[in-house]
Every structure is written in C-alpha cells, then in structure tokens.
PDB file of C-alpha atoms (C1' of nucleotides) in Angstrom:
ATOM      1  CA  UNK A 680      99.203 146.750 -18.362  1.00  0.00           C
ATOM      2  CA  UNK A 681      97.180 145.686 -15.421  1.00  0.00           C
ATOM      3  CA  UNK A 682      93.416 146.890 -14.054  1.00  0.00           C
ATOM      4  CA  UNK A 683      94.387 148.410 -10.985  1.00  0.00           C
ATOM      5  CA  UNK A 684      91.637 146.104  -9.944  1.00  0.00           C
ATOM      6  CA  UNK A 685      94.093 143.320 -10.874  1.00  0.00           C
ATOM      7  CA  UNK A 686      96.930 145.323  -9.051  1.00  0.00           C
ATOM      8  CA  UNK A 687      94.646 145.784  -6.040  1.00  0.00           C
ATOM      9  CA  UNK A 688      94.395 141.885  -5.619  1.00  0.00           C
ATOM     10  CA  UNK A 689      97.946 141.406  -6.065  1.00  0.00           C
ATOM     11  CA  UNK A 690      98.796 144.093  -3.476  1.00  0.00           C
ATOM     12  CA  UNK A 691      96.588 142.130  -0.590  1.00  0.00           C
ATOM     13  CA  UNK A 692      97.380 138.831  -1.499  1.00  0.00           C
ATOM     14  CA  UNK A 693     101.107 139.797  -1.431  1.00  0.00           C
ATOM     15  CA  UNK A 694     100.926 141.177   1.991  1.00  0.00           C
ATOM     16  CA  UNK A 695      99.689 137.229   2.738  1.00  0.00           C
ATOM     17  CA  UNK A 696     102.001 135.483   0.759  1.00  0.00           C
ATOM     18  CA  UNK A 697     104.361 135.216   3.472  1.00  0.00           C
ATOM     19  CA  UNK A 698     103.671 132.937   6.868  1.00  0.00           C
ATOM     20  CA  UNK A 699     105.173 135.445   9.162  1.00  0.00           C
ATOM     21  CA  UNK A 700     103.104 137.733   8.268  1.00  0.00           C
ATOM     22  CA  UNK A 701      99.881 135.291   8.491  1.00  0.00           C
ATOM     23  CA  UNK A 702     101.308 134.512  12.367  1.00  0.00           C
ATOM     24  CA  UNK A 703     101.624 138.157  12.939  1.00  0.00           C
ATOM     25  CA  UNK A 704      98.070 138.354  11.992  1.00  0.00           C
ATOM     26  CA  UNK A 705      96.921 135.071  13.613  1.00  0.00           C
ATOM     27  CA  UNK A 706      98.113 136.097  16.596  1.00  0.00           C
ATOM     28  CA  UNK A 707      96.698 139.756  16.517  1.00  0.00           C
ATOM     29  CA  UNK A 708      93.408 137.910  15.854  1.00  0.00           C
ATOM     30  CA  UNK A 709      93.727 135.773  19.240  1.00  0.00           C
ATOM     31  CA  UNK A 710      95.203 137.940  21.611  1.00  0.00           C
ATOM     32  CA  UNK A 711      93.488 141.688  20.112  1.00  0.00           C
ATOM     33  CA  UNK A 712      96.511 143.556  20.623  1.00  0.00           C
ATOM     34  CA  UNK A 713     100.135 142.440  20.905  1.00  0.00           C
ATOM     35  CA  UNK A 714     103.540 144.516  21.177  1.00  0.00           C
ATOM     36  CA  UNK A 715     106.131 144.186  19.279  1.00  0.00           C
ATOM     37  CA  UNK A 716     108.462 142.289  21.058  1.00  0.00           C
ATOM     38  CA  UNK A 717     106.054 139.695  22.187  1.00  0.00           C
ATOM     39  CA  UNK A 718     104.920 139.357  18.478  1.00  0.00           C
ATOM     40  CA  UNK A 719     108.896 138.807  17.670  1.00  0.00           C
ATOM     41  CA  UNK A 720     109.027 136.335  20.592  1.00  0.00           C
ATOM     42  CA  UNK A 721     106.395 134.266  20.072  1.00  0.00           C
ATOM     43  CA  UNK A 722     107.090 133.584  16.451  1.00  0.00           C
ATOM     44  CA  UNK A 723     110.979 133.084  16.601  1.00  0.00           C
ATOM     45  CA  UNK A 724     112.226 136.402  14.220  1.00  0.00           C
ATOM     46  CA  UNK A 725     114.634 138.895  14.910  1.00  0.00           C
ATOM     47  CA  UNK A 726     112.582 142.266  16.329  1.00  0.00           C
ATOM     48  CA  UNK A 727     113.652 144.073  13.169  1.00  0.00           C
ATOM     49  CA  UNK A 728     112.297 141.953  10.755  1.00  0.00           C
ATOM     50  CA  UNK A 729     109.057 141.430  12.699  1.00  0.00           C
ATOM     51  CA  UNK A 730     108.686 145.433  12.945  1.00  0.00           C
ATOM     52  CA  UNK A 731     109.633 145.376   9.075  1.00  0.00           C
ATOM     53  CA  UNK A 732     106.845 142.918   8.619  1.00  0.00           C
ATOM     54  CA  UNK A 733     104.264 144.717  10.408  1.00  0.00           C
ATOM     55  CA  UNK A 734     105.531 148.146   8.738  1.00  0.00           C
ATOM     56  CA  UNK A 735     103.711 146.444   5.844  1.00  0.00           C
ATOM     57  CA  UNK A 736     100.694 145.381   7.285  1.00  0.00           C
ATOM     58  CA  UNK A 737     100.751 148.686   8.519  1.00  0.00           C
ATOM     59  CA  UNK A 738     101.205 150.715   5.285  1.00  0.00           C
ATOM     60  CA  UNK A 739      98.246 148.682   3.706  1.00  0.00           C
ATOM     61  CA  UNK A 740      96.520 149.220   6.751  1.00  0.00           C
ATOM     62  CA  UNK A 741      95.323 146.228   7.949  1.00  0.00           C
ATOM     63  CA  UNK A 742      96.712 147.126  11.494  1.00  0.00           C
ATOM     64  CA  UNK A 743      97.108 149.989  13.203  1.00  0.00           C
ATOM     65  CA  UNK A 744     100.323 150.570  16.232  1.00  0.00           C
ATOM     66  CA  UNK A 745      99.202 152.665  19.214  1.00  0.00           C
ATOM     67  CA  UNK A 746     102.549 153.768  21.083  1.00  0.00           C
ATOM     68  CA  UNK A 747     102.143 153.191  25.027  1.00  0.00           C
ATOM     69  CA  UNK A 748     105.432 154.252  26.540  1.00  0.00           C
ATOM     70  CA  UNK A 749     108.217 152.696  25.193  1.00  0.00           C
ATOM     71  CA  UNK A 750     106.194 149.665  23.524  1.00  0.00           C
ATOM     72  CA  UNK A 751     103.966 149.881  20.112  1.00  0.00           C
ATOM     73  CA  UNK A 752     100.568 148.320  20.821  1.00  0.00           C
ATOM     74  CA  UNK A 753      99.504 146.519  17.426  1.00  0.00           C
ATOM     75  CA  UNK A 754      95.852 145.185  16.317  1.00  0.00           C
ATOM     76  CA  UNK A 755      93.609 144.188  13.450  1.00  0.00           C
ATOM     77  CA  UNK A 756      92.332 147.595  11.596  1.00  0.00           C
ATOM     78  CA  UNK A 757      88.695 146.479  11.451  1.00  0.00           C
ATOM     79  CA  UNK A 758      87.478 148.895   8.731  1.00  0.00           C
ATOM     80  CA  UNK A 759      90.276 147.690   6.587  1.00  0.00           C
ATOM     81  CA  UNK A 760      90.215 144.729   7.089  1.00  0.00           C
ATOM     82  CA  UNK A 761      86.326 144.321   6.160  1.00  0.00           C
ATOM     83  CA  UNK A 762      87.359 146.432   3.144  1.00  0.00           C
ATOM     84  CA  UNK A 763      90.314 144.086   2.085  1.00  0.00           C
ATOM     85  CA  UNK A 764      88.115 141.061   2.287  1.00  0.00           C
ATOM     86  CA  UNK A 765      85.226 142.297  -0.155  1.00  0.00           C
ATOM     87  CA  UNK A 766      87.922 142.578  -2.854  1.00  0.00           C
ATOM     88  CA  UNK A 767      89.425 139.443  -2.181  1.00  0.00           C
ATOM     89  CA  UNK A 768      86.481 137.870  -2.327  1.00  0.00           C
ATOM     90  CA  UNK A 769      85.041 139.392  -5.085  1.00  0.00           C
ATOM     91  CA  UNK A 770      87.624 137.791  -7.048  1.00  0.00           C
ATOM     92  CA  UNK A 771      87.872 134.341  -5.453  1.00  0.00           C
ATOM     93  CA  UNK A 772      84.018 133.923  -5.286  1.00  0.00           C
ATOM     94  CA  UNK A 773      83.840 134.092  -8.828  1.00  0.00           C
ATOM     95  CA  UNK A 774      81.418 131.462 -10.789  1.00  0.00           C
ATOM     96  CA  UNK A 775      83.152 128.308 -11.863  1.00  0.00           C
ATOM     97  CA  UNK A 776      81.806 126.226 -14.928  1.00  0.00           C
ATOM     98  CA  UNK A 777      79.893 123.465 -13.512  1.00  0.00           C
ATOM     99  CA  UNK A 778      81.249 121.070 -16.160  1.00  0.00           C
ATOM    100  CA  UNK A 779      84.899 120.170 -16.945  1.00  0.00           C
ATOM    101  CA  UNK A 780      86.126 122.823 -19.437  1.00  0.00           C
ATOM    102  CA  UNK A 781      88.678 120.945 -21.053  1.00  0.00           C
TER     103      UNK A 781
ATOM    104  CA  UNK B 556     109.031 127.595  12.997  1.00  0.00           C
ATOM    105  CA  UNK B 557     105.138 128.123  11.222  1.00  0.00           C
ATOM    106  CA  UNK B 558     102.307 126.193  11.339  1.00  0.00           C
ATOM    107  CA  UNK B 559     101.397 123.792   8.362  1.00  0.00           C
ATOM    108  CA  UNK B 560      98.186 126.219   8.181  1.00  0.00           C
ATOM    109  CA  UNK B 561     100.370 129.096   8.131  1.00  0.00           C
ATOM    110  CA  UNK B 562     102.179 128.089   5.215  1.00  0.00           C
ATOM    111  CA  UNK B 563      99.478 126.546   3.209  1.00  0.00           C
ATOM    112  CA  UNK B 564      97.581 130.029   3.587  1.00  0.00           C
ATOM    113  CA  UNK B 565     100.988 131.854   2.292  1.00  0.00           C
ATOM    114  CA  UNK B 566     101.299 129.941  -0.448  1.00  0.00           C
ATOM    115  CA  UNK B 567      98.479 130.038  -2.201  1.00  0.00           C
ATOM    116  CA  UNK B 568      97.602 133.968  -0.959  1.00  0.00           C
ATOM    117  CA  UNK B 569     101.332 134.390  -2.820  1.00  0.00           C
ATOM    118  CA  UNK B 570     100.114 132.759  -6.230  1.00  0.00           C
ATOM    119  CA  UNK B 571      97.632 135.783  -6.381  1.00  0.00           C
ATOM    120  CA  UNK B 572     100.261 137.930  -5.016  1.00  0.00           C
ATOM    121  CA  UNK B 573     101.296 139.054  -8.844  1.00  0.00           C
ATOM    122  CA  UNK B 574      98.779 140.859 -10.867  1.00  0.00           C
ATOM    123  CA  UNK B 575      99.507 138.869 -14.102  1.00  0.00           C
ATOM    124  CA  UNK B 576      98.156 135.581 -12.593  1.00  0.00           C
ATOM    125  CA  UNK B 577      95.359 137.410 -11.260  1.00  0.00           C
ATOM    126  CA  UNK B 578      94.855 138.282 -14.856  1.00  0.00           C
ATOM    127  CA  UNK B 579      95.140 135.207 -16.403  1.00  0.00           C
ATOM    128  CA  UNK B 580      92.802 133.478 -13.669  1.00  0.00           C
ATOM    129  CA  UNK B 581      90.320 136.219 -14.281  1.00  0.00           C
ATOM    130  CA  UNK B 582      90.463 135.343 -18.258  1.00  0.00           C
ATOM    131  CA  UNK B 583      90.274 131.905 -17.691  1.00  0.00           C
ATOM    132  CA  UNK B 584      87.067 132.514 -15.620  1.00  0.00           C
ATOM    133  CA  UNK B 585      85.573 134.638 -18.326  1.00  0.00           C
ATOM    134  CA  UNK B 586      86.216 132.428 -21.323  1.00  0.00           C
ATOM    135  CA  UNK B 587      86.163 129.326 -19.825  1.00  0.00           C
ATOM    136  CA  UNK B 588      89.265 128.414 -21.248  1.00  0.00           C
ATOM    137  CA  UNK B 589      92.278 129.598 -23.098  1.00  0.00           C
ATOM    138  CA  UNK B 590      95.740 128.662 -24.784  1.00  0.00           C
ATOM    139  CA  UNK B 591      98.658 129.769 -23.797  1.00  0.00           C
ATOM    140  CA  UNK B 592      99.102 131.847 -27.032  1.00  0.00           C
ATOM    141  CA  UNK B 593      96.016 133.497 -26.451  1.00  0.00           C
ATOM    142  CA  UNK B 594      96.859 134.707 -22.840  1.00  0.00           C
ATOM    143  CA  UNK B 595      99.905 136.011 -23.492  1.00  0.00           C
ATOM    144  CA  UNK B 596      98.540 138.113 -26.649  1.00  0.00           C
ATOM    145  CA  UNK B 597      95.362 139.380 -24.144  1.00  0.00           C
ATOM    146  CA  UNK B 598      97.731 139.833 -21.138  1.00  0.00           C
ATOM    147  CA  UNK B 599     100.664 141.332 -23.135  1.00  0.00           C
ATOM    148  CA  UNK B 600     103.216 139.482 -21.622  1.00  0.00           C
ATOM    149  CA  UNK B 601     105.961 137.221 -23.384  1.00  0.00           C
ATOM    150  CA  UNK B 602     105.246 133.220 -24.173  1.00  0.00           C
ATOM    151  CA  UNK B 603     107.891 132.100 -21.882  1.00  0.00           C
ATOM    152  CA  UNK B 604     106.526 134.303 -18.817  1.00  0.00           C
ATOM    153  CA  UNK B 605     103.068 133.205 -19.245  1.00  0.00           C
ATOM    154  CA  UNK B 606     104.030 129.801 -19.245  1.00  0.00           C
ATOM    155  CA  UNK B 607     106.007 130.634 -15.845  1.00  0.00           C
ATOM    156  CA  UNK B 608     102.752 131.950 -14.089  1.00  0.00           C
ATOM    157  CA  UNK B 609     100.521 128.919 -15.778  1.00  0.00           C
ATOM    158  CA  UNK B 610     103.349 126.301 -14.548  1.00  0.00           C
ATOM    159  CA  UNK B 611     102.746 128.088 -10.841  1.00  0.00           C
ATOM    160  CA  UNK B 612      98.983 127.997 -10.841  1.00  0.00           C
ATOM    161  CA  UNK B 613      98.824 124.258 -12.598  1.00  0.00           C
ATOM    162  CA  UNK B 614     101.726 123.249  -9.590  1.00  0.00           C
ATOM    163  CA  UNK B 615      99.236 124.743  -6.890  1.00  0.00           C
ATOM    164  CA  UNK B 616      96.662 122.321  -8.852  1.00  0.00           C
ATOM    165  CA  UNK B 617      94.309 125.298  -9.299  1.00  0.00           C
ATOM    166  CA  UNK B 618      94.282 125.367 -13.265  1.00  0.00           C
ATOM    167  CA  UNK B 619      94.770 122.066 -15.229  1.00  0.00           C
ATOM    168  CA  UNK B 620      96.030 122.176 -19.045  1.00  0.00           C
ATOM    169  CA  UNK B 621      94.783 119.741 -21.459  1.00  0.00           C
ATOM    170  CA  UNK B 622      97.029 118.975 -24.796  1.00  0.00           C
ATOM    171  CA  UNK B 623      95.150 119.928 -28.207  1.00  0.00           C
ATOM    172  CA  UNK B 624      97.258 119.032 -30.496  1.00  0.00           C
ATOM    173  CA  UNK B 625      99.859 121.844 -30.440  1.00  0.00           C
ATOM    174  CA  UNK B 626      97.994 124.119 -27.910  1.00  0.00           C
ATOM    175  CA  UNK B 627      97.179 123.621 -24.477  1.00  0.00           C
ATOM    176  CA  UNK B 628      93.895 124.323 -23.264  1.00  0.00           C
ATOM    177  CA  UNK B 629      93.879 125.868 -19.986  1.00  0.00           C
ATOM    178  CA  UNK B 630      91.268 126.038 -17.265  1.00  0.00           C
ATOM    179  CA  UNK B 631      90.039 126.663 -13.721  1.00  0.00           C
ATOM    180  CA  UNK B 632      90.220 123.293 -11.516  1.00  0.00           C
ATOM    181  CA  UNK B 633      87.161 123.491  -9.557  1.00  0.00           C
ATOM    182  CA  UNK B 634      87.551 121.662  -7.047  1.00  0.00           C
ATOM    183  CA  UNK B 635      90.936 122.247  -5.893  1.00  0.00           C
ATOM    184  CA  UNK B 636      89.811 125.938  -6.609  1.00  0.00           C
ATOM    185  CA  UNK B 637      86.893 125.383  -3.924  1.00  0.00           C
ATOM    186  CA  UNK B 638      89.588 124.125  -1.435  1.00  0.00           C
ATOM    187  CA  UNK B 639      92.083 127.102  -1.634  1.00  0.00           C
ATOM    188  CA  UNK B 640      88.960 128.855  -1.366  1.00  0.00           C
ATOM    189  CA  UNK B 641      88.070 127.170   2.098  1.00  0.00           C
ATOM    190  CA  UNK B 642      91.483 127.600   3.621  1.00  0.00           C
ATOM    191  CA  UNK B 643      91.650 131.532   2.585  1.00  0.00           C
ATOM    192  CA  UNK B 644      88.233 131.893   3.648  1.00  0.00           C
ATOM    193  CA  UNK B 645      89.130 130.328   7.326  1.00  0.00           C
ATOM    194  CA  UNK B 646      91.587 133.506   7.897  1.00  0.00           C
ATOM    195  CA  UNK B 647      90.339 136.307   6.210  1.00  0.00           C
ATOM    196  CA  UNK B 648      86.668 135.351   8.250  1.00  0.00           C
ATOM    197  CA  UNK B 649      88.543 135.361  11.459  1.00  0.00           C
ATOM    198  CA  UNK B 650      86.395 137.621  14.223  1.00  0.00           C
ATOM    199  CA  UNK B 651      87.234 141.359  14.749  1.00  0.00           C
ATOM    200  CA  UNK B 652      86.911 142.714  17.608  1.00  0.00           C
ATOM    201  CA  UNK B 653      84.257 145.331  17.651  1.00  0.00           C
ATOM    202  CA  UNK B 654      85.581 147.905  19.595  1.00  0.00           C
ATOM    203  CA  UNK B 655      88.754 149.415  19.071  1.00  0.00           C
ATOM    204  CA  UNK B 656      91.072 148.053  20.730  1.00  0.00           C
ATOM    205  CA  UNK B 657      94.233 150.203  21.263  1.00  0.00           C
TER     206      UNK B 657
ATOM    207  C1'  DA C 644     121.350 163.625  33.996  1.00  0.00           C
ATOM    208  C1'  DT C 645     121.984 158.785  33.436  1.00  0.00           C
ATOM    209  C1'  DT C 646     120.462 154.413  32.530  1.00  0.00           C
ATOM    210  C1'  DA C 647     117.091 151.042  30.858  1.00  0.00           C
ATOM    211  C1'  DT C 648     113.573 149.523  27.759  1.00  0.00           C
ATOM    212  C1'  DT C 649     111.388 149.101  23.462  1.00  0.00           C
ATOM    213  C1'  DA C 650     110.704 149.757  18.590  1.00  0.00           C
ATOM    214  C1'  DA C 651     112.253 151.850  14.205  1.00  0.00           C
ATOM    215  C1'  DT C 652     115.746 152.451  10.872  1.00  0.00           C
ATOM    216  C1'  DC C 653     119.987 151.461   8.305  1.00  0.00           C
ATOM    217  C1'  DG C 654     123.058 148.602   5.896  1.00  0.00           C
ATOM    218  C1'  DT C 655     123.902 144.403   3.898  1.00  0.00           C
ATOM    219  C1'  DA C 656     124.064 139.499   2.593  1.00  0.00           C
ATOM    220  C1'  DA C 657     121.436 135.706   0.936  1.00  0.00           C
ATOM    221  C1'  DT C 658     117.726 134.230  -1.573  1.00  0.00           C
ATOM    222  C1'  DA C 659     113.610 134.460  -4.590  1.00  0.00           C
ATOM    223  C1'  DT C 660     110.980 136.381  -8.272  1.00  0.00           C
ATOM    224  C1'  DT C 661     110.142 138.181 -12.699  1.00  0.00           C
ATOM    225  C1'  DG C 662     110.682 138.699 -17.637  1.00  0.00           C
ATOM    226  C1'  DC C 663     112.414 137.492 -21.910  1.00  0.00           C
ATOM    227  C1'  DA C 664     115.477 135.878 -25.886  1.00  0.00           C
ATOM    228  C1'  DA C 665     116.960 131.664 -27.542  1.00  0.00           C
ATOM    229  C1'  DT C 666     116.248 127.036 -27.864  1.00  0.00           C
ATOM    230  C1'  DT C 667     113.958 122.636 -27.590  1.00  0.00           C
ATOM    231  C1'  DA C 668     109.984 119.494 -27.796  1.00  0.00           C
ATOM    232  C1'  DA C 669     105.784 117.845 -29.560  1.00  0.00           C
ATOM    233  C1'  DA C 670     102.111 117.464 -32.645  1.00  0.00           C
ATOM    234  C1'  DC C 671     100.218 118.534 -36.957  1.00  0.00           C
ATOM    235  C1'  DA C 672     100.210 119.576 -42.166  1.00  0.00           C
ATOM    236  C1'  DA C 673     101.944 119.316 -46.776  1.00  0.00           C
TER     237       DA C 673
ATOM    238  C1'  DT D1336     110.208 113.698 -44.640  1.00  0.00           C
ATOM    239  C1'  DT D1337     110.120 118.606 -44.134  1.00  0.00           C
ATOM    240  C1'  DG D1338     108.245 122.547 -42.575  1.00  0.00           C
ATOM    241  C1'  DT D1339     104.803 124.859 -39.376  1.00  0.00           C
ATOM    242  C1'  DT D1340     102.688 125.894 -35.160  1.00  0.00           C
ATOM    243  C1'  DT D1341     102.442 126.100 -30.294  1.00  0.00           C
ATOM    244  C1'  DA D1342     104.083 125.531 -25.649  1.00  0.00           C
ATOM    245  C1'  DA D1343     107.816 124.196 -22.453  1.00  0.00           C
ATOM    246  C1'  DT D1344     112.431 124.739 -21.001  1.00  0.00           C
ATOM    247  C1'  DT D1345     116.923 126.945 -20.414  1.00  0.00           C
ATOM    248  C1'  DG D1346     119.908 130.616 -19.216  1.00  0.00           C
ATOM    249  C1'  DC D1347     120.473 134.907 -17.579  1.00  0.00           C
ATOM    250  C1'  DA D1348     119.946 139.792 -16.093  1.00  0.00           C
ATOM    251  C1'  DA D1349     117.330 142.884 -13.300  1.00  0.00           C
ATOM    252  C1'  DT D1350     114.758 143.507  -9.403  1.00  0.00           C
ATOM    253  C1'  DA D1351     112.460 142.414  -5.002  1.00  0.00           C
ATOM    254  C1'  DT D1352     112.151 140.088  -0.684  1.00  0.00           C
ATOM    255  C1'  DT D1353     113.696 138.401   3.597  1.00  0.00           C
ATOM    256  C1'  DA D1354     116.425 138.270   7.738  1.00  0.00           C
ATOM    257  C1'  DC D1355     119.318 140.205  11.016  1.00  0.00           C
ATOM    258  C1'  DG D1356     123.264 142.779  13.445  1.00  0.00           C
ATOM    259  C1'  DA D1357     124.226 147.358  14.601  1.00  0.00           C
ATOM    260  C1'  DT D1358     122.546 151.627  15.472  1.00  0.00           C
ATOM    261  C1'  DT D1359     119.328 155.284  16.464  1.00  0.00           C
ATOM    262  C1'  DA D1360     115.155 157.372  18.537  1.00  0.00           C
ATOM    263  C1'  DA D1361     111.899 157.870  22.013  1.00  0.00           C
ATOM    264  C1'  DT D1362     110.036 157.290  26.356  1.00  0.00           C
ATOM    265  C1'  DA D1363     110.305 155.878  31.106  1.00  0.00           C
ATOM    266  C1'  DA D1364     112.633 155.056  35.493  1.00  0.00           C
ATOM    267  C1'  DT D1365     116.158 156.066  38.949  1.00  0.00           C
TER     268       DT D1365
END
DNA sequence: ATTATTAATCGTAATATTGCAATTAAACAA
DNA sequence: TTGTTTAATTGCAATATTACGATTAATAAT
C-alpha cells in the first residue's frame, strides 16, 4: 500500500508528533543526559508515562538509557539521530514549483 | 504545560506522522498538482479518507485546493511549506554532542 | 536481611485517529 | 430541468494513543 520509504517518514515524524516527546528531546539536547525522574519532573508527567514516552524514542533509537545504579541515564543517539534527519529531510527538502500551481 | 514551540513542532511533525499524507504530499510534489479523485485512485484509499488527510494538510495551510468546476485542484503551498520547514529544521539541527555521553 | 530509591511494566479509562459507506453539496452538461 | 460528475460531510466502527495509579524489578544503602 505504502513505500516503506513512505512508512519510514511516517514512523519518525510520529515519534515527533507529540510535545512531550519534543520536551523529552529538547531537554536531552540542553542538558546531554537526563534521568528519568528529572525528565518526568521537569516537564509535569507522571514517571510512567514519561518512561513510556522515552520507551519509544528508545525503540526507534533516537536515545539510548545507560543504567547507573538505581537511575536510567538517557541521551540523544547521535548516529541515529544523523540517520533520522537525512530521511526527513530528504522528503521535506523536496523542490517546490516556483510558480503558483493552481 | 509545553512550550508554544513545542507544540507547533508536534503538530506539524504529526501531519507527516501517517504514511498516506506522506503519499499524497509526495504526489502532489511530483505532478504538481492533483484532484482529489486522482489521489485516491493512485493512493488506493477511499474518497472520503483522502479528503480527511487533504482537509488536515489544507488546515495546517501546507496544501491549498482551488475549485475547477467539479474537481479540486490540489497543491503544495510554498510558502507556508518553507515555514514548517524552518521550524522542523530548528529541532532536528539541534547540536549533538560528539562524544558519547553515557 | 531490611529498607529506600528509581525506573519499568501492567491494567485501565479517556480520548484521538483512521477508514469507509452513505449522503449531501456544488458545478457542469444535455 | 434533469441527470452526471466530483468532492465534502456525516455517522459510525475499529483501532491507536495518552496518561496515570498500582505494582513489580533492580540496585543501593543501612
């Protein structure tokens, strides 16, 4: 039904679709690694649904958790990440018609 | 609770967050532009859906549809299309940090 | 061993999304 | 006017997402 080019898009764009995860992700940016509960207290969720939210992040693997003790450690997956955004902006940077089409 | 920023990136990363309007963005970048009739033949999805993704993408202002008689002629908006691009562009550019970091 | 700390998992309710058949609306054609 | 074509809208069922309380698992501290 779909290119899995198509599906591929859809997958990453998902995973951003939602502005907790973007904080999560924000935050990971400005701080380079973040536990779990600070993540949960600085943006105002429940720790379950944060660590559901990351479990997705995760899975695509745009971050990575490093267990230290009894806290996760949590940060940006830079391969991924580098790999994520070539797709993304494959399709975004397409050429638009200079002229109005219609 | 989120930032305006934060939820401006989520909703616009969510409209490509579903592979059929990556599709029909995709066909309307390849032929310029399209009726509705047309994109749900290519696509294979029913009228009524198709009109559900275009009523998304026309809400986000990234395609506009222009009456012809009784089709629609769909396109990319360009410049609305350059500004999604700007505010996607300001996250996913965001600095990693080179070394690893836990 | 017991307790404390932290994150993951489970279960579940509330909400949102998706897809389509049926219908309606609008413009054109005869 | 009457029929034809095309897209939008409505209504609804199926599915997915989100959020969180309660619980469990794992490690650390006493």
């Amino acid at each position: 039904m779909y290119t899995s080019e198509q599906e591929e898009i859809a997958l990453f764009a998902k995973v951003f679709g939602h502005p907790a995860r973007v904080a999560i992700l924000q935050q990971l940016f400005k701080i380079d690694a973040c536990y779990c509960g600070d993540l949960s207290e600085e943006i105002g969720l429940a720790q379950p649904t944060i660590s559901q939210h990351l479990k997705e992040l995760k899975h695509l693997g745009l971050i990575k958790g490093n267990v230290e003790g009894t806290r996760v450690c949590y940060c940006i997956e830079p391969k991924n990440w580098t790999k994520m955004k070539k797709v993304l902006y494959q399709f975004l940077d397409q050429d638009i018609p200079k002229a109005d089409c219609c």
